[in-house]
Coordinates of C-alpha atoms and ligand atoms in Angstrom, one line a residue:
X10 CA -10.7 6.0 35.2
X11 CA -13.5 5.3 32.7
X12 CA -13.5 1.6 31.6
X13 CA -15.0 0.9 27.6
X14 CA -15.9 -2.2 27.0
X15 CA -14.4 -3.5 23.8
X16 CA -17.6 -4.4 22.3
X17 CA -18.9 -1.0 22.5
X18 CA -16.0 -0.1 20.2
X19 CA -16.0 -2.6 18.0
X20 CA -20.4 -1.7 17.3
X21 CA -20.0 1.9 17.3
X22 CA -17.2 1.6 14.5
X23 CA -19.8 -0.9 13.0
X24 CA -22.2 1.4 13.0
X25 CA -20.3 4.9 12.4
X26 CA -19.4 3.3 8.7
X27 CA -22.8 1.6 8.2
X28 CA -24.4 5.2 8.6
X29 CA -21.9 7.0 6.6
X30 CA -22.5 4.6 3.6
X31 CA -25.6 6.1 3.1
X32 CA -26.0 8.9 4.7
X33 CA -24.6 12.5 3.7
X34 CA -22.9 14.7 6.1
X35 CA -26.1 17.8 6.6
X36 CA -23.1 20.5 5.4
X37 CA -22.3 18.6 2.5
X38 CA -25.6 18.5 1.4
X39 CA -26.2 22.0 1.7
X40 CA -23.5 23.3 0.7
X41 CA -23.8 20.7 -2.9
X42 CA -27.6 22.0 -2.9
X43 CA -26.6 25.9 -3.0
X44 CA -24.0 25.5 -5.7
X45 CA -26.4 23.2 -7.7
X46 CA -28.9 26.3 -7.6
X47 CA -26.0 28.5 -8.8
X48 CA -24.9 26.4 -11.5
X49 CA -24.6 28.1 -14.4
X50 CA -23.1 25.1 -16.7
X51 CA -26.1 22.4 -17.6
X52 CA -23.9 19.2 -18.1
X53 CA -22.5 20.7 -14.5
X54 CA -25.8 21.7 -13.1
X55 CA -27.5 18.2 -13.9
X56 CA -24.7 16.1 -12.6
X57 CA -25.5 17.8 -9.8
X58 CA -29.0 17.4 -9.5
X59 CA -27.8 13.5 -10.1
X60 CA -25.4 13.3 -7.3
X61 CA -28.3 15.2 -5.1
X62 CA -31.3 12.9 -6.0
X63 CA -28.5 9.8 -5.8
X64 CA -28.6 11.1 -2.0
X65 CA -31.7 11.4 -1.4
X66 CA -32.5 7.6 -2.7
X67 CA -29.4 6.3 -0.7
X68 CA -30.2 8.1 2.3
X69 CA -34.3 6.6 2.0
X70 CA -33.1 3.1 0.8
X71 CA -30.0 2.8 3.5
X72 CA -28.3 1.9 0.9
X73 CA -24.5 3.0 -0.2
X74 CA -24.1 6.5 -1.9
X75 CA -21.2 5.1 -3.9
X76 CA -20.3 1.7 -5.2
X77 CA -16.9 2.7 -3.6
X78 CA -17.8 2.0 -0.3
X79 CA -13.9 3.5 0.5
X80 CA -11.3 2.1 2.6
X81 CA -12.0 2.5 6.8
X82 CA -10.0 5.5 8.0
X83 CA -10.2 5.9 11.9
X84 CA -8.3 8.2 13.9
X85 CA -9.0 7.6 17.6
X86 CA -7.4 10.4 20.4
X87 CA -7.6 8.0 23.7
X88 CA -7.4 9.5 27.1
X89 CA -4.2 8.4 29.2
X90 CA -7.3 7.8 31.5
X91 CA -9.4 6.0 29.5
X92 CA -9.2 1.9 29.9
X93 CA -10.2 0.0 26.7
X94 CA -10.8 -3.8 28.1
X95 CA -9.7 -6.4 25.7
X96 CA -6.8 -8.6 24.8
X97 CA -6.4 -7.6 21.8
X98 CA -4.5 -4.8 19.8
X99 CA -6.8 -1.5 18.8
X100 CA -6.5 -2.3 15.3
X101 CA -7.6 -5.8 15.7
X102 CA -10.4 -3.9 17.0
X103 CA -11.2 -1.4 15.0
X104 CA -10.5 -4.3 12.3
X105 CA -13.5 -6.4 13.9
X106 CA -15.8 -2.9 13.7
X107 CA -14.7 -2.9 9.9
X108 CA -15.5 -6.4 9.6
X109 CA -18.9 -6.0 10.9
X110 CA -20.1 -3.1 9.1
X111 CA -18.5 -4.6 5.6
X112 CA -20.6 -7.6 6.3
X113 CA -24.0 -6.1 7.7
X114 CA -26.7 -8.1 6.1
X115 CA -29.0 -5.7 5.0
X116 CA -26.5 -3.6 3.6
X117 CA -23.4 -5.2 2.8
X118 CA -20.5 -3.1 1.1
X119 CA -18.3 -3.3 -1.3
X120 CA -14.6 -4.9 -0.1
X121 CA -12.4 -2.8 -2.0
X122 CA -9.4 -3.8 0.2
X123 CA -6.5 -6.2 -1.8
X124 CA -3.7 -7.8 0.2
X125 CA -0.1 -7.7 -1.0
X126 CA -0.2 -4.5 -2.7
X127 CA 2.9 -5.7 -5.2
X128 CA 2.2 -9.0 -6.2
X129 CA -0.7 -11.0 -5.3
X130 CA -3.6 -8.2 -4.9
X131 CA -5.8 -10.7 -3.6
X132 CA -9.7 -9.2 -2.3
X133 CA -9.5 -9.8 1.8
X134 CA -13.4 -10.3 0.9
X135 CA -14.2 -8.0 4.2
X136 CA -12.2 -4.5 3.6
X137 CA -10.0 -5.2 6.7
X138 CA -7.6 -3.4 7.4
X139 CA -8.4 0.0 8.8
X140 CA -6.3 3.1 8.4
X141 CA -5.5 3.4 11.8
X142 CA -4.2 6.7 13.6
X143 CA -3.9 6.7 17.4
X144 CA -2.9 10.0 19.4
X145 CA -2.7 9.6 23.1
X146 CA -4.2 12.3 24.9
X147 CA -5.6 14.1 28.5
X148 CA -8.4 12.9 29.7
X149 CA -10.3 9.4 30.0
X150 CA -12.8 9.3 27.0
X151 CA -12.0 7.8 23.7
X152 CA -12.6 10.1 20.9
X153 CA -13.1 8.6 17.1
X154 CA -13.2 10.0 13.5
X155 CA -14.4 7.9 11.4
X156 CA -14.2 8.1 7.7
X157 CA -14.7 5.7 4.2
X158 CA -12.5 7.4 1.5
X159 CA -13.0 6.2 -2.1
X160 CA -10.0 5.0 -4.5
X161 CA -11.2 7.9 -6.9
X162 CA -10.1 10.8 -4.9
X163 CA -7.6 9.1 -2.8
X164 CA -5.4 8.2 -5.8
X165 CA -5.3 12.3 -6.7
X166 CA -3.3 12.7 -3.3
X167 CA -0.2 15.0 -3.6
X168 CA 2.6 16.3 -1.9
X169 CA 5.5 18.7 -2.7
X170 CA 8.4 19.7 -0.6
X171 CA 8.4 23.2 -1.4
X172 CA 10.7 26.3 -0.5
X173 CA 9.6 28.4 2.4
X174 CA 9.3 31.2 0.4
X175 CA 7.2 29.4 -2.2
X176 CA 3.5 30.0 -2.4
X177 CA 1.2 27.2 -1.5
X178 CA -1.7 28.7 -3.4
X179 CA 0.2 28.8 -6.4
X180 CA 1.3 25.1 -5.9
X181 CA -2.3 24.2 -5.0
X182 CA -3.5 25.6 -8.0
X183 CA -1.0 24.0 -10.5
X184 CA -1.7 21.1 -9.0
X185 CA -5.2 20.5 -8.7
X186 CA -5.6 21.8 -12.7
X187 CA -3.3 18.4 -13.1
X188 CA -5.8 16.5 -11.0
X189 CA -8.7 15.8 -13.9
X190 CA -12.2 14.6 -12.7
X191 CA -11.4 11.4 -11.2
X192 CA -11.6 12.7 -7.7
X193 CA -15.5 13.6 -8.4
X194 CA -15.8 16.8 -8.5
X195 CA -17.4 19.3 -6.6
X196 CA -16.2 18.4 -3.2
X197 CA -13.4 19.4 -0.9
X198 CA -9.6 20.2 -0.9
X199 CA -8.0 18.9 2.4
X200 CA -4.2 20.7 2.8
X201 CA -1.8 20.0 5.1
X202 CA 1.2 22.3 5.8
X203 CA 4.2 21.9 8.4
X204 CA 5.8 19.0 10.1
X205 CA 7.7 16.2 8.2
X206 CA 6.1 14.8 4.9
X207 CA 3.8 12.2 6.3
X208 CA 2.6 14.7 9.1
X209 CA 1.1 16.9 5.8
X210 CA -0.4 14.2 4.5
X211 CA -2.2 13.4 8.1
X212 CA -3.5 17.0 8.0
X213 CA -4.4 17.2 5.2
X214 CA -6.7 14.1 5.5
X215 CA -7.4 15.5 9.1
X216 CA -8.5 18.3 7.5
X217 CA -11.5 16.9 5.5
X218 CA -12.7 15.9 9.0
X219 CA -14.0 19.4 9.5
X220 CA -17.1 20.9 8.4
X221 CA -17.4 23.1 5.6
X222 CA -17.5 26.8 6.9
X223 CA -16.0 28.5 3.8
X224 CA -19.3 30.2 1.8
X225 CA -19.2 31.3 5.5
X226 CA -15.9 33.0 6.1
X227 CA -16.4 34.4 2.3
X228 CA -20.1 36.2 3.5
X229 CA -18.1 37.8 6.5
X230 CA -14.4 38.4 5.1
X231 CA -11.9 36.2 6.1
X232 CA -10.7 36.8 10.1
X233 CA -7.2 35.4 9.6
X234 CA -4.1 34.7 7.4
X235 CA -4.9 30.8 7.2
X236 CA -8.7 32.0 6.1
X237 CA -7.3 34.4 3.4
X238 CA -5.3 31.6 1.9
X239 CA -8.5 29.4 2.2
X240 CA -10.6 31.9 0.8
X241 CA -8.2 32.7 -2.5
X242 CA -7.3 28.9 -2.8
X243 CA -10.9 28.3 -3.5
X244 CA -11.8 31.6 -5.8
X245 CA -8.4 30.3 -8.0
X246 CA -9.4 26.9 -8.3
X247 CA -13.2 27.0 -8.6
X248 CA -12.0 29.9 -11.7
X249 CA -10.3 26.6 -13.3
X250 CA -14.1 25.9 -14.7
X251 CA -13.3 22.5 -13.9
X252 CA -17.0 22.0 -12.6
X253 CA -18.8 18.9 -11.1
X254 CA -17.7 15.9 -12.8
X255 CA -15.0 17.9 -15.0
X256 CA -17.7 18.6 -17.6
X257 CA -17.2 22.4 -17.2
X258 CA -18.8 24.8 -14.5
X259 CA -18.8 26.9 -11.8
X260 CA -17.8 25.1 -8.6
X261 CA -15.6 22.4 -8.9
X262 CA -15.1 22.6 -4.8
X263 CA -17.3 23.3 -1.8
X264 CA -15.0 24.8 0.7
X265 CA -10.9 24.2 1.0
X266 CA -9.7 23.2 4.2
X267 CA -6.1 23.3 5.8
X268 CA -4.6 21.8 8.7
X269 CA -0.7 23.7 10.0
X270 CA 1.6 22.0 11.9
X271 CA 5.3 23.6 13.1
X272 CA 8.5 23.4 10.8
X273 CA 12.0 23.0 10.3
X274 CA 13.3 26.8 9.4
X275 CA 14.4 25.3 5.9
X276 CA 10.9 23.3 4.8
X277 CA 7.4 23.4 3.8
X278 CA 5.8 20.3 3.6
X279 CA 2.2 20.7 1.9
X280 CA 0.0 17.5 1.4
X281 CA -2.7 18.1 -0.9
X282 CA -6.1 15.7 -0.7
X283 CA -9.4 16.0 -2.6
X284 CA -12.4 14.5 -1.2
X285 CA -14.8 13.4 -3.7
X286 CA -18.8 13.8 -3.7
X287 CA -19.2 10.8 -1.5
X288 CA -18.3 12.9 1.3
X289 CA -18.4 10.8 4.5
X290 CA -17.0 11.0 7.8
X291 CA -18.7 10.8 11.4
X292 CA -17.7 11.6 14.9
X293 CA -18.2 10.0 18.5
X294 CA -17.2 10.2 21.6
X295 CA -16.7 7.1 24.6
X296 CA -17.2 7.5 27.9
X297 CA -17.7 4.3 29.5
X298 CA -21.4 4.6 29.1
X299 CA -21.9 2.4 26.1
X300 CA -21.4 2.4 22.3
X301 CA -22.4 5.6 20.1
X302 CA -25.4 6.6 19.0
X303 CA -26.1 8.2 15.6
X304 CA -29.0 10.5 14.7
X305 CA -30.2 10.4 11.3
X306 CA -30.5 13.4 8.9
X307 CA -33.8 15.4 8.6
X308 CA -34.8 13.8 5.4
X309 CA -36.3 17.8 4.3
X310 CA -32.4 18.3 4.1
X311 CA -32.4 17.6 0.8
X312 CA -33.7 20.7 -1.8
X313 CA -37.8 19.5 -2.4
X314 CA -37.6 20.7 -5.7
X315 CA -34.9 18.8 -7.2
X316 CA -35.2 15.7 -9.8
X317 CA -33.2 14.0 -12.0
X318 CA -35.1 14.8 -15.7
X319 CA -36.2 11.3 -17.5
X320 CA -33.6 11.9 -19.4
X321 CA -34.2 12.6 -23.0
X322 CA -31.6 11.5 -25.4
X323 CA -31.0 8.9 -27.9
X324 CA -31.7 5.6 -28.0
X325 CA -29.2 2.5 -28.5
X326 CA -29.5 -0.8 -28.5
X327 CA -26.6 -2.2 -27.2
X328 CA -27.4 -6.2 -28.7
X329 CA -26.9 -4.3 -32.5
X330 CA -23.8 -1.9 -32.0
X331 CA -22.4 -1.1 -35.4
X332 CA -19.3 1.3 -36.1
X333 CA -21.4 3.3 -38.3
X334 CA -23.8 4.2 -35.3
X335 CA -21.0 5.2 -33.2
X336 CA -19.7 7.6 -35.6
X337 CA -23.2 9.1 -35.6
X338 CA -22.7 9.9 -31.9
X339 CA -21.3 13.5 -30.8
X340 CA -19.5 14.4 -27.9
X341 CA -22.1 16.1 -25.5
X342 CA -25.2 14.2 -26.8
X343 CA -27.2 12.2 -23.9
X344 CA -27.7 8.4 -24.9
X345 CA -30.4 6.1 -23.1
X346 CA -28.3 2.3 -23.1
X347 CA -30.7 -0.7 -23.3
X348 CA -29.5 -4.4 -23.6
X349 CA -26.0 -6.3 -22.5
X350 CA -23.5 -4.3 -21.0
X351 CA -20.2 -6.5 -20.1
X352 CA -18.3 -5.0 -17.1
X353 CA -14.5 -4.6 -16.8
X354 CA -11.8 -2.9 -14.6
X355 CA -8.6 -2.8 -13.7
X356 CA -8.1 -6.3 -12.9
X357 CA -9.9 -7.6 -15.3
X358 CA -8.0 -5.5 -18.0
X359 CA -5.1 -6.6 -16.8
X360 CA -5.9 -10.2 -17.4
X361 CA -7.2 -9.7 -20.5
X362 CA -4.7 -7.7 -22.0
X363 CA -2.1 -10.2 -20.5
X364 CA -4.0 -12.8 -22.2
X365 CA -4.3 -11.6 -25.7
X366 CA -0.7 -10.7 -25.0
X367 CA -0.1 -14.6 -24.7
X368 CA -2.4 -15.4 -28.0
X369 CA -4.7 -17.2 -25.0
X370 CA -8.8 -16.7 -26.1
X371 CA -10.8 -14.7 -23.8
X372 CA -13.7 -16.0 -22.1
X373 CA -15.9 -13.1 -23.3
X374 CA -16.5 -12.2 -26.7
X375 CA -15.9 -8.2 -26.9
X376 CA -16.6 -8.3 -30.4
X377 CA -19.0 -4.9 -31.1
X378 CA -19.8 -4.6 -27.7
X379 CA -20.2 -2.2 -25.1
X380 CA -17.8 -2.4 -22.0
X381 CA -18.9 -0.8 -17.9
X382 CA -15.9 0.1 -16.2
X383 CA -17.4 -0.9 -12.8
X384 CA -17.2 -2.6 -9.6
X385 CA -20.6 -2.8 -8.2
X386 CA -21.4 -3.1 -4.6
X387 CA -23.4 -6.6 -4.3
X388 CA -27.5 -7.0 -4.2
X389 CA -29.8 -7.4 -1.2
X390 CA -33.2 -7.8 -1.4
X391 CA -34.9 -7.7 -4.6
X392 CA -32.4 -5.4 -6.2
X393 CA -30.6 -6.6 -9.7
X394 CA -27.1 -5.1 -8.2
X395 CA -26.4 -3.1 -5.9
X396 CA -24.5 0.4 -6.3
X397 CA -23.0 0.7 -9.9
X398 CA -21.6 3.8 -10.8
X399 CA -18.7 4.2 -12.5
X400 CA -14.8 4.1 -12.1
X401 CA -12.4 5.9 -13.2
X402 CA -12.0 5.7 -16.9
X403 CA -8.3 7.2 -17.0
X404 CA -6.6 3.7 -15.4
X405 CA -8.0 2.1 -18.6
X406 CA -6.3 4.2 -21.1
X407 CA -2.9 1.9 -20.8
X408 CA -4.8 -1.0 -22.3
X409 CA -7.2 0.8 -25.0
X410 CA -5.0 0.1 -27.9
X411 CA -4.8 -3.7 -27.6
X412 CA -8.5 -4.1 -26.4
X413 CA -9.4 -1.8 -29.6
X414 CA -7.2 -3.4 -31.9
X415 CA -7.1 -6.9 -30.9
X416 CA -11.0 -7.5 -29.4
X417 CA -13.1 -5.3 -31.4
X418 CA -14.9 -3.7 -28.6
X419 CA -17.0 -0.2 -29.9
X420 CA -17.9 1.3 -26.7
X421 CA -16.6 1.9 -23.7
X422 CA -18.7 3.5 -20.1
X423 CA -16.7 5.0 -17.2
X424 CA -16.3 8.8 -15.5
X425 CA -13.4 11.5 -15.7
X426 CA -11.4 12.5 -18.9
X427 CA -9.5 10.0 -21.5
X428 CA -5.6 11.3 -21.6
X429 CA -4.8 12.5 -25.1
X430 CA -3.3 9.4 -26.6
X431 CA -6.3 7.4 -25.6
X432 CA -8.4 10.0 -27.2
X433 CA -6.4 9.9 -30.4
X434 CA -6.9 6.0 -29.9
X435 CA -10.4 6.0 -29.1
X436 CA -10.7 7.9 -32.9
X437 CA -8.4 6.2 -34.7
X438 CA -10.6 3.0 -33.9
X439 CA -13.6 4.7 -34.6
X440 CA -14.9 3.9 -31.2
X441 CA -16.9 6.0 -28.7
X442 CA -16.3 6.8 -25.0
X443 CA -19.5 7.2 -22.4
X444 CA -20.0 8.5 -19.0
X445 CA -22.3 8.3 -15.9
X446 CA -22.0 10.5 -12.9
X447 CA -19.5 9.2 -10.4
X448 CA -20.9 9.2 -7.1
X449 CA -24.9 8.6 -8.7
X450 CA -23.9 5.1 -7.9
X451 CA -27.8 3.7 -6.6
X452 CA -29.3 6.2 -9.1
X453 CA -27.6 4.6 -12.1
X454 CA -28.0 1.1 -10.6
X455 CA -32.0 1.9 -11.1
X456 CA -31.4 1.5 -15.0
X457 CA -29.3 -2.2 -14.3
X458 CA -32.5 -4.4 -14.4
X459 CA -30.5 -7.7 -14.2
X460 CA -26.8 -8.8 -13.6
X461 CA -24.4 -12.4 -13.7
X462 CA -21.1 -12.8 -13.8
X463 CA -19.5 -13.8 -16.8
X464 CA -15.6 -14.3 -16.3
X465 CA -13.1 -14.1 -13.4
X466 CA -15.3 -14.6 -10.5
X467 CA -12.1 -14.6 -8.0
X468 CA -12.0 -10.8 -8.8
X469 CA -14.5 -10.2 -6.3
X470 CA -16.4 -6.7 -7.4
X471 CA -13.8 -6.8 -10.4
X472 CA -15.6 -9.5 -12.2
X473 CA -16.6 -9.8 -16.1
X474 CA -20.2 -9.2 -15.5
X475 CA -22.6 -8.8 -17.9
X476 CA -26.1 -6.6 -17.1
X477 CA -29.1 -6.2 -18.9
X478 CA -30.3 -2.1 -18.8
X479 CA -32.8 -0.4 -19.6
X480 CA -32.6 3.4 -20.5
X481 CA -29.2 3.8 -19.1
X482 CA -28.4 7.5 -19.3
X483 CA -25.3 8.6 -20.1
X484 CA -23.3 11.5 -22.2
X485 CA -20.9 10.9 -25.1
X486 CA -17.9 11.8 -23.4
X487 CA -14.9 11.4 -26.4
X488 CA -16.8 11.0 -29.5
X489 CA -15.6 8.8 -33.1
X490 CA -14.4 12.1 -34.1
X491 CA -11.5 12.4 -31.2
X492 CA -13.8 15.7 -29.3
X493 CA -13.8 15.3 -25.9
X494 CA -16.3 17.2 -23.4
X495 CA -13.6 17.2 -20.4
X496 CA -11.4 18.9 -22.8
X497 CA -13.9 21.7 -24.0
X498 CA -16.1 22.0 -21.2
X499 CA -13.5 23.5 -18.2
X500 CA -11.6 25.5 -21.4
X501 CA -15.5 27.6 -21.7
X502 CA -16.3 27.9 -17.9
X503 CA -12.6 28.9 -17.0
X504 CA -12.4 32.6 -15.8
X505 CA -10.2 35.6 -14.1
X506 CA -10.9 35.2 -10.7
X507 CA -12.1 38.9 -10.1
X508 CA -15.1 37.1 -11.9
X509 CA -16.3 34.6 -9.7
X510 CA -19.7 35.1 -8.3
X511 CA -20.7 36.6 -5.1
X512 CA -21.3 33.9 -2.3
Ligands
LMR877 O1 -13.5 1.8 -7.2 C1 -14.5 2.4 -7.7 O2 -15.6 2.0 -7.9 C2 -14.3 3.9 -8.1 C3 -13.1 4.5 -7.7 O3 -13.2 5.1 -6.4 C4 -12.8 5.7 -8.6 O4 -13.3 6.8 -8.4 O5 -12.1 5.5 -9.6

């Protein structure tokens, strides 16, 4: 019987999601670097090249790829053989490893993690708990996934009972044209077929464990039915013209994976996850010998001839906004931001809006100003913030009309598309909507030269900050006009499917 000593568990789960913060999977970063090459769309191709350099920096710095340093996701097979030696429950454990890694000096990360889902939503300050799967299994080792899934593409999940004779692909399709940009785009589809409804889900995240083999399989012809399904899920969706970031383009995902399971004659369960750009997931194995060891990427992984343009665009001074500056502004148009930026999220847009709801005055002064949506990862060293890169714009669009109306704010910063009515809002107040690159997070904390928080400190990461930038880069994304680029970009890069590029 091999016996694993608790500690070993608890510091190889430490530092399985410390080296997943910052580094890539290898296949993830090949796979990005190909598609980047074949990128036909620019606003696609260059959030790319963002995304790629982002990697590069994180994987040099050791710092987090993302300021979404995800939720812990462990799924452990353990041997009927194997003997873990502790007192304590395996997710107390595997909560300790979380712990750890959450609160590793040199690199802290984010805690994302809020108690009481309903009511209270309070920050557990450490990003305990884990998602926790546990299979018993043959054998006397203890085998772990480990993975650190960001709100972004996690809140895209979907399932469908469908008919056994319904198509999956179609469903898959419909579906993931419903989806929008706030899963980061290009990455992967995890699908799940078979079982009950939560055993879809579980392989459908399962699925996303597996390394991307699909410009593979497409080369050589696909060798089964499950392959052929893969193979024409991805052709039909990356025809969507979707494209990195939703801007438009010609891969929106990297491969499409799927997990089966057995069924009831009468169902077909299909869970349907995206995983975003901030692909990362490792693997290790237990024996009894002592805790994993993980071997660092090759830093020549990454494509030598890449780099992020000094941006060239238009330059605004965000200490001197004025209505008749936004209108200027087209959709499309790259702006370089310099001066205060306030932050703000969902938490703190809650408050507010609850606030001005009451007829209470708000501890910042929005007046003309321009707004981050953003929860940074916090600063170590001689950094002015950690990661910062953008959230997802869409859970803002319930509270644009009061914040518009009733604060005055011109500007706001965030990634994926604005819904229509916030778009029509966004016009009617003659206010502008930006974007960064979701998942550029350590790239776009370069241009963040200094950072405080202004206003509702208890919200952890969702604070009122304010930063000072310099040269911020960032595309007009819903102009004063009401034109949006996630609208027109996928509507000129979609195409019949008999179109799509040779691998
Ligand atoms: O929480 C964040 O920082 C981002 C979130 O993962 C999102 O993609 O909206």
């Amino acid at each position: 019987m091999a016996t694993i000593r608790e500690e070993d568990l608890v510091a190889s789960i430490a530092d399985a999601l410390q080296f997943i913060s910052y580094y890539h999977p290898a296949d993830y970063i090949q796979n990005l670097a190909e598609a980047w090459r074949r990128e036909e769309s620019p606003a696609a191709r260059d959030a790319m090249a963002q995304i790629l350099v982002n990697s590069r920096m994180a994987a040099f710095g050791r710092r987090p790829i993302c300021q979404d340093t995800g939720t812990a996701q462990v799924f452990m097979k353990v041997g009927l053989g194997a003997r873990i030696v502790s007192n304590r429950s395996l997710q107390e454990i595997v909560d300790e490893g979380v712990r750890r890694a959450w609160r590793e000096e040199r690199n802290p990360l984010r805690a994302s993690v809020v108690s009481e889902p309903l009511f209270g939503r309070r920050n557990t300050g450490d990003n305990a708990p884990a998602m926790l799967h546990v299979e018993m299994v043959a054998g006397e080792t203890v085998e772990v996934h480990v993975a650190a899934k960001g709100g972004g593409s996690e809140n895209k999940a979907k399932f469908a009972a469908l008919n056994p004779s319904d198509s999956v692909a179609d469903w898959v399709v419909r579906t993931v044209e419903t989806l929008g940009a706030g899963w980061c785009p290009p990455g992967m589809l995890g699908i799940g077929v078979g079982g009950s409804p939560e055993k879809a889900m579980t392989l459908a995240k399962l699925s996303l464990l597996d390394p991307i083999d699909l410009p593979q399989i497409r080369a050589r012809g696909p060798s089964s039915q499950e392959e052929e399904l893969r193979l024409e899920i991805f052709e039909r969706v990356n025809a969507l013209g979707i494209g990195a970031q939703g801007l438009g383009g010609l891969t929106t995902v990297l491969d499409v994976k799927l997990k089966t399971f057995p069924v009831h004659a009468a169902s077909l369960p299909v869970g349907l996850i995206p995983q975003c750009a901030a692909d990362r997931h490792a693997h290790f194995t237990l024996d009894g010998s002592g805790p994993a060891v993980f071997t660092p990427p090759s830093l020549d992984l990454w494509p030598q001839d890449i780099s992020v343009a000094t941006a060239a665009g238009r330059r605004v001074d965000l200490d001197h906004l004025t209505r008749e500056e936004v209108a200027t502004w087209r959709a499309g148009e790259t702006l370089l931001l310099s001066g205060r930026l306030l932050t703000g999220r969902d938490a703190a847009h809650l408050r507010l809006t609850r606030m001005l709801a009451a007829g209470e005055p708000l501890p910042v002064d929005l007046r003309d100003r321009a707004i981050y949506y953003v929860g940074p990862v916090d600063a170590v060293g001689d950094e002015a913030v950690g990661p910062a890169g953008p959230t997802t714009a869409t859970r803002m669009d319930k509270f644009l009309e009061p914040i518009l109306s009733q604060t005055g704010l011109l500007v706001m910063v965030g990634k994926a598309e604005r819904g229509p009515a916030a778009v029509e809002t966004i016009a009617r107040h003659g206010a502008a909507y930006l974007i960064a690159v979701g998942g550029a997070a350590y790239l776009v904390s370069k241009a963040i030269k200094s950072a405080r928080v202004l206003a509702f400190a208890d919200l952890g990461m969702e604070a009122i900050h304010e930063f000072i930038v310099e040269d911020m880069p960032v595309t007009v994304a819903v102009d004063a006009a009401g034109t949006s680029v996630h609208r027109d970009g996928p509507a000129r890069w979609r195409r019949p499917v008999r179109e799509m590029a040779p691998a």
